Amino acid sequence: MGTKELILEKALKLFSEKGIKETTVRDIAKAVGITEGAIYRHFESKDQIVYDLFGRYSEELYEKLEKAMEKQTDREAKFKEAVKIFLEFAFRNPDAFRFMNIFHYLRGKEVRKFRKIPFQLLRDLILELHKEGVLRTEPEYALATLTGTLERVFLYKSMGILKGSRKEIKERTAELLWKALAECGS
Amino acid sequence: MGTKELILEKALKLFSEKGIKETTVRDIAKAVGITEGAIYRHFESKDQIVYDLFGRYSEELYEKLEKAMEKQTDREAKFKEAVKIFLEFAFRNPDAFRFMNIFHYLRGKEVRKFRKIPFQLLRDLILELHKEGVLRTEPEYALATLTGTLERVFLYKSMGILKGSRKEIKERTAELLWKALAECGS
Amino acid sequence: MGTKELILEKALKLFSEKGIKETTVRDIAKAVGITEGAIYRHFESKDQIVYDLFGRYSEELYEKLEKAMEKQTDREAKFKEAVKIFLEFAFRNPDAFRFMNIFHYLRGKEVRKFRKIPFQLLRDLILELHKEGVLRTEPEYALATLTGTLERVFLYKSMGILKGSRKEIKERTAELLWKALAECGS
Amino acid sequence: MGTKELILEKALKLFSEKGIKETTVRDIAKAVGITEGAIYRHFESKDQIVYDLFGRYSEELYEKLEKAMEKQTDREAKFKEAVKIFLEFAFRNPDAFRFMNIFHYLRGKEVRKFRKIPFQLLRDLILELHKEGVLRTEPEYALATLTGTLERVFLYKSMGILKGSRKEIKERTAELLWKALAECGS
DNA sequence: CATGAATGAGGTTTCATTCAT
DNA sequence: TATGAATGAAACCTCATTCAT
């Protein structure tokens, strides 16, 4: 792996563990095994690393969700597939997922600078399902339940509160959310 | 209001807007209208302000939840009351609620130092309802949906995504979660 | 005891234990049982406390030495009496003695502002004895041995290295120094 | 000379002239010709500079004394050599010697953290000579006279009170102390 | 006389960034 | 590309002193 990739990888891990401001350029350099100055051969600034990471993983999740949803024609399958893809990404890239949440939390306003925000896709999905009458819960509430539950499922899994294989968790969560929002909606 | 209370108030606002590390003691002092040194007559350190705030609001929400739940004997009423009290607190103290989330996110390990963590009460409630057979969804998933939805409902309300009066939102959320977790559980 | 005296007493203790710069006005106020501001009712500044203390104890020792030496006509008795008075003062006022040494060490140049420096008397004594042929050691060396030994005897006594009653120590030290400098001098 | 050595050298000078607390990191940086921040690339903290200096010079004097004393078999020569080595060190490293005294005075409790304290060697020497009957003065008093005189001889020399070449002073002091403690002891 | 909040200067330390090598 | 010393701004904190009460 190139040094640049290594920097991104180590920075991501540190950002997700300690926070962005709490991670110094020196921390990153030490984790990579180079010195501080060398970081600046690859990135203009610390913030550039942050932006690169956020943009890269946002886009990756966005495209995975987009691709997966395109394949499905059935509404239920589409919804459940979105949930699974989302959790699959979080389980596979826990540091990235945590980092993205931190970025959203503390620097939410800067999110606008990016295109391909996964949240947009989930919102569109919910709106679409609602328009088609499949999802009778108001879309704003549905969105809150969907995104909130997804984030917490990831969190509780990484904290060891939620047991079970990834597959089981993904399927159970998809099932639960579908029931809650579509079948049970009022 | 005393200077100490003013410091806590302004610090809370800044922490919730910019993050903890991102807020300097000077920022707080300026917001209060005093100099940095004066802060230290009231608090030993910046961290002490953070701890005071987290402890204070954790406890407040904890006790409100506890008191409200004690009053209810009916399972459904108890659950819904918990949801409403929780959201009521978040709506009334948006800075505190945001701040508590930030603290949990970035300094989760330090949460152990505190007693009276609202999360504990919600977990106990879920476990109790589950034991009594009211809540057929597995408790870990139910907890994820409950806490995740609550946080997002607050977030979307403060972002303007969720419209409606506080009362409407609280009741709708309570209804929705009860349906999702109790009536609809599988 | 008046507040002013109490301030001097507590300040002396703290200065001798921790050093002058290392002792804060707040430390002193706390030890006295008043607040910082009150100190300034009695002293213009922290430095004024330092000066008062140095002046006061310098003068006290100076006058004790002077008075005692005036009484003696015999050379040997005069020398030994000086040693004993000196040690007696140090044993009775260990904080003052330590403080004076610290002041000499770190702010030696300011000593010139004071009259009645005990060191002057010891030097005069040595010079006088030397002029009279009693003390054949060169006066500069004799002075070094005299003052150095006195300081160390005090130090080792307060550290518990030197055992024995004050009386024994005073007499033994006087004897030893007289032998070393007068009888044994070369 | 490397920056690290330069920092140690300038810090030593300032510490010995003004005291440790009285010397700021900025003072040191200015003396070296760099900025404050640069100090911290070489030392973790100001205190680390203090410890490095004390450890370094303690050890140096310790080892010089040890080596010199090992060579001598004759009791008198051994004692006198110790005196001379000690003064030689003080004359050659006046800043270090003053600094070590200040450290002992104000932070004596921290001395325990160091091994190879020259004082230990002098104490052992005195005890040994006493056990062998060469030194009839009680060892505690002998130690007081020895260490006190050495310190004062250095002090008076640097103040210009004691005239003469280093060699003369060293020999005279060794002679004087030997007479006082060994030949003259009672 | 005393309080204690506040000031303001200055202390130690941190850190993103630059730059000569 | 990389090093690592250095900068400079700014962070947190301390403390002698002042002042309204």
PDB file of C-alpha atoms in Angstrom, chain D residues 19-139:
ATOM      1  CA  GLY D  19      16.763  29.974  40.509  1.00  0.00           C
ATOM      2  CA  ILE D  20      14.693  27.287  38.867  1.00  0.00           C
ATOM      3  CA  LYS D  21      11.195  28.636  39.289  1.00  0.00           C
ATOM      4  CA  GLU D  22      12.510  32.097  38.551  1.00  0.00           C
ATOM      5  CA  THR D  23      13.817  31.004  35.154  1.00  0.00           C
ATOM      6  CA  THR D  24      11.173  30.724  32.446  1.00  0.00           C
ATOM      7  CA  VAL D  25      11.201  28.488  29.421  1.00  0.00           C
ATOM      8  CA  ARG D  26      11.182  31.676  27.419  1.00  0.00           C
ATOM      9  CA  ASP D  27      14.347  32.816  29.178  1.00  0.00           C
ATOM     10  CA  ILE D  28      16.011  29.588  28.188  1.00  0.00           C
ATOM     11  CA  ALA D  29      14.752  29.757  24.618  1.00  0.00           C
ATOM     12  CA  LYS D  30      15.930  33.317  24.252  1.00  0.00           C
ATOM     13  CA  ALA D  31      19.372  32.450  25.591  1.00  0.00           C
ATOM     14  CA  VAL D  32      19.620  29.614  23.099  1.00  0.00           C
ATOM     15  CA  GLY D  33      18.264  31.701  20.263  1.00  0.00           C
ATOM     16  CA  ILE D  34      15.182  29.658  19.463  1.00  0.00           C
ATOM     17  CA  THR D  35      11.489  29.907  20.310  1.00  0.00           C
ATOM     18  CA  GLU D  36       9.792  28.359  23.291  1.00  0.00           C
ATOM     19  CA  GLY D  37       8.075  25.687  21.274  1.00  0.00           C
ATOM     20  CA  ALA D  38      11.377  24.389  19.985  1.00  0.00           C
ATOM     21  CA  ILE D  39      12.456  23.503  23.521  1.00  0.00           C
ATOM     22  CA  TYR D  40       9.764  20.864  23.574  1.00  0.00           C
ATOM     23  CA  ARG D  41      11.200  18.991  20.674  1.00  0.00           C
ATOM     24  CA  HIS D  42      14.173  18.231  22.913  1.00  0.00           C
ATOM     25  CA  PHE D  43      12.602  17.960  26.360  1.00  0.00           C
ATOM     26  CA  GLU D  44       9.205  16.819  27.498  1.00  0.00           C
ATOM     27  CA  SER D  45       8.916  19.599  30.034  1.00  0.00           C
ATOM     28  CA  LYS D  46      10.849  22.230  31.887  1.00  0.00           C
ATOM     29  CA  ASP D  47      11.136  19.833  34.799  1.00  0.00           C
ATOM     30  CA  GLN D  48      12.744  17.290  32.548  1.00  0.00           C
ATOM     31  CA  ILE D  49      15.539  19.774  31.886  1.00  0.00           C
ATOM     32  CA  VAL D  50      15.984  20.221  35.622  1.00  0.00           C
ATOM     33  CA  TYR D  51      16.136  16.484  36.194  1.00  0.00           C
ATOM     34  CA  ASP D  52      18.488  15.891  33.309  1.00  0.00           C
ATOM     35  CA  LEU D  53      20.854  18.508  34.673  1.00  0.00           C
ATOM     36  CA  PHE D  54      20.772  17.289  38.224  1.00  0.00           C
ATOM     37  CA  GLY D  55      21.184  13.677  37.219  1.00  0.00           C
ATOM     38  CA  ARG D  56      23.962  14.424  34.815  1.00  0.00           C
ATOM     39  CA  TYR D  57      26.131  16.496  37.130  1.00  0.00           C
ATOM     40  CA  SER D  58      25.423  14.410  40.222  1.00  0.00           C
ATOM     41  CA  GLU D  59      26.608  11.418  38.353  1.00  0.00           C
ATOM     42  CA  GLU D  60      29.651  13.147  36.955  1.00  0.00           C
ATOM     43  CA  LEU D  61      30.846  14.319  40.339  1.00  0.00           C
ATOM     44  CA  TYR D  62      29.975  10.970  41.878  1.00  0.00           C
ATOM     45  CA  GLU D  63      32.047   9.102  39.391  1.00  0.00           C
ATOM     46  CA  LYS D  64      34.984  11.446  39.614  1.00  0.00           C
ATOM     47  CA  LEU D  65      35.019  11.094  43.365  1.00  0.00           C
ATOM     48  CA  GLU D  66      34.649   7.345  43.178  1.00  0.00           C
ATOM     49  CA  LYS D  67      37.425   6.930  40.666  1.00  0.00           C
ATOM     50  CA  ALA D  68      39.787   9.218  42.511  1.00  0.00           C
ATOM     51  CA  MET D  69      39.220   7.561  45.841  1.00  0.00           C
ATOM     52  CA  GLU D  70      39.709   4.081  44.441  1.00  0.00           C
ATOM     53  CA  LYS D  71      43.232   4.997  43.385  1.00  0.00           C
ATOM     54  CA  GLN D  72      44.357   6.021  46.826  1.00  0.00           C
ATOM     55  CA  THR D  73      45.287   3.506  49.450  1.00  0.00           C
ATOM     56  CA  ASP D  74      46.629   5.884  52.032  1.00  0.00           C
ATOM     57  CA  ARG D  75      43.877   7.259  54.300  1.00  0.00           C
ATOM     58  CA  GLU D  76      45.098  10.791  54.355  1.00  0.00           C
ATOM     59  CA  ALA D  77      45.721  10.923  50.650  1.00  0.00           C
ATOM     60  CA  LYS D  78      42.280   9.501  50.010  1.00  0.00           C
ATOM     61  CA  PHE D  79      40.586  12.131  52.133  1.00  0.00           C
ATOM     62  CA  LYS D  80      42.543  14.985  50.673  1.00  0.00           C
ATOM     63  CA  GLU D  81      42.013  13.742  47.166  1.00  0.00           C
ATOM     64  CA  ALA D  82      38.273  13.684  47.749  1.00  0.00           C
ATOM     65  CA  VAL D  83      38.351  17.268  48.925  1.00  0.00           C
ATOM     66  CA  LYS D  84      40.382  18.353  45.944  1.00  0.00           C
ATOM     67  CA  ILE D  85      38.282  16.522  43.406  1.00  0.00           C
ATOM     68  CA  PHE D  86      35.168  17.981  44.923  1.00  0.00           C
ATOM     69  CA  LEU D  87      36.470  21.531  44.765  1.00  0.00           C
ATOM     70  CA  GLU D  88      37.943  20.976  41.348  1.00  0.00           C
ATOM     71  CA  PHE D  89      34.518  20.003  40.112  1.00  0.00           C
ATOM     72  CA  ALA D  90      32.908  23.017  41.746  1.00  0.00           C
ATOM     73  CA  PHE D  91      35.494  25.417  40.318  1.00  0.00           C
ATOM     74  CA  ARG D  92      35.201  23.953  36.862  1.00  0.00           C
ATOM     75  CA  ASN D  93      31.423  23.774  36.901  1.00  0.00           C
ATOM     76  CA  PRO D  94      30.342  26.645  39.082  1.00  0.00           C
ATOM     77  CA  ASP D  95      26.894  26.858  37.518  1.00  0.00           C
ATOM     78  CA  ALA D  96      26.326  23.172  37.962  1.00  0.00           C
ATOM     79  CA  PHE D  97      27.503  23.293  41.539  1.00  0.00           C
ATOM     80  CA  ARG D  98      25.294  26.220  42.410  1.00  0.00           C
ATOM     81  CA  PHE D  99      22.375  24.587  40.644  1.00  0.00           C
ATOM     82  CA  MET D 100      22.848  21.348  42.533  1.00  0.00           C
ATOM     83  CA  ASN D 101      22.824  23.217  45.804  1.00  0.00           C
ATOM     84  CA  ILE D 102      19.640  25.045  44.862  1.00  0.00           C
ATOM     85  CA  PHE D 103      18.009  21.797  43.880  1.00  0.00           C
ATOM     86  CA  HIS D 104      19.017  20.218  47.144  1.00  0.00           C
ATOM     87  CA  TYR D 105      17.719  23.177  49.063  1.00  0.00           C
ATOM     88  CA  LEU D 106      14.311  23.555  47.514  1.00  0.00           C
ATOM     89  CA  ARG D 107      13.519  20.140  46.199  1.00  0.00           C
ATOM     90  CA  GLY D 108      15.480  17.948  48.523  1.00  0.00           C
ATOM     91  CA  LYS D 109      12.818  15.268  48.630  1.00  0.00           C
ATOM     92  CA  GLU D 110      13.181  14.648  44.932  1.00  0.00           C
ATOM     93  CA  VAL D 111      16.861  13.885  45.355  1.00  0.00           C
ATOM     94  CA  ARG D 112      15.867  10.369  46.339  1.00  0.00           C
ATOM     95  CA  LYS D 113      14.874   9.671  42.775  1.00  0.00           C
ATOM     96  CA  PHE D 114      18.518   9.792  41.795  1.00  0.00           C
ATOM     97  CA  ARG D 115      21.242   7.294  42.335  1.00  0.00           C
ATOM     98  CA  LYS D 116      24.867   8.323  42.502  1.00  0.00           C
ATOM     99  CA  ILE D 117      24.521  11.245  44.863  1.00  0.00           C
ATOM    100  CA  PRO D 118      27.978  12.615  45.704  1.00  0.00           C
ATOM    101  CA  PHE D 119      26.930  13.199  49.289  1.00  0.00           C
ATOM    102  CA  GLN D 120      26.648   9.463  49.753  1.00  0.00           C
ATOM    103  CA  LEU D 121      30.276   8.982  48.844  1.00  0.00           C
ATOM    104  CA  LEU D 122      31.453  11.641  51.265  1.00  0.00           C
ATOM    105  CA  ARG D 123      29.387  10.103  54.018  1.00  0.00           C
ATOM    106  CA  ASP D 124      30.793   6.660  53.296  1.00  0.00           C
ATOM    107  CA  LEU D 125      34.306   8.059  53.315  1.00  0.00           C
ATOM    108  CA  ILE D 126      33.796   9.707  56.673  1.00  0.00           C
ATOM    109  CA  LEU D 127      32.248   6.582  58.159  1.00  0.00           C
ATOM    110  CA  GLU D 128      35.088   4.455  56.872  1.00  0.00           C
ATOM    111  CA  LEU D 129      37.772   6.736  58.226  1.00  0.00           C
ATOM    112  CA  HIS D 130      35.976   6.856  61.517  1.00  0.00           C
ATOM    113  CA  LYS D 131      35.685   3.108  61.780  1.00  0.00           C
ATOM    114  CA  GLU D 132      39.396   2.820  61.185  1.00  0.00           C
ATOM    115  CA  GLY D 133      40.115   5.222  63.997  1.00  0.00           C
ATOM    116  CA  VAL D 134      41.768   7.802  61.794  1.00  0.00           C
ATOM    117  CA  LEU D 135      39.037  10.300  62.325  1.00  0.00           C
ATOM    118  CA  ARG D 136      38.214  10.670  65.966  1.00  0.00           C
ATOM    119  CA  THR D 137      35.591  13.373  65.547  1.00  0.00           C
ATOM    120  CA  GLU D 138      32.085  11.918  65.549  1.00  0.00           C
ATOM    121  CA  PRO D 139      31.230  11.162  61.928  1.00  0.00           C
TER     122      PRO D 139
END
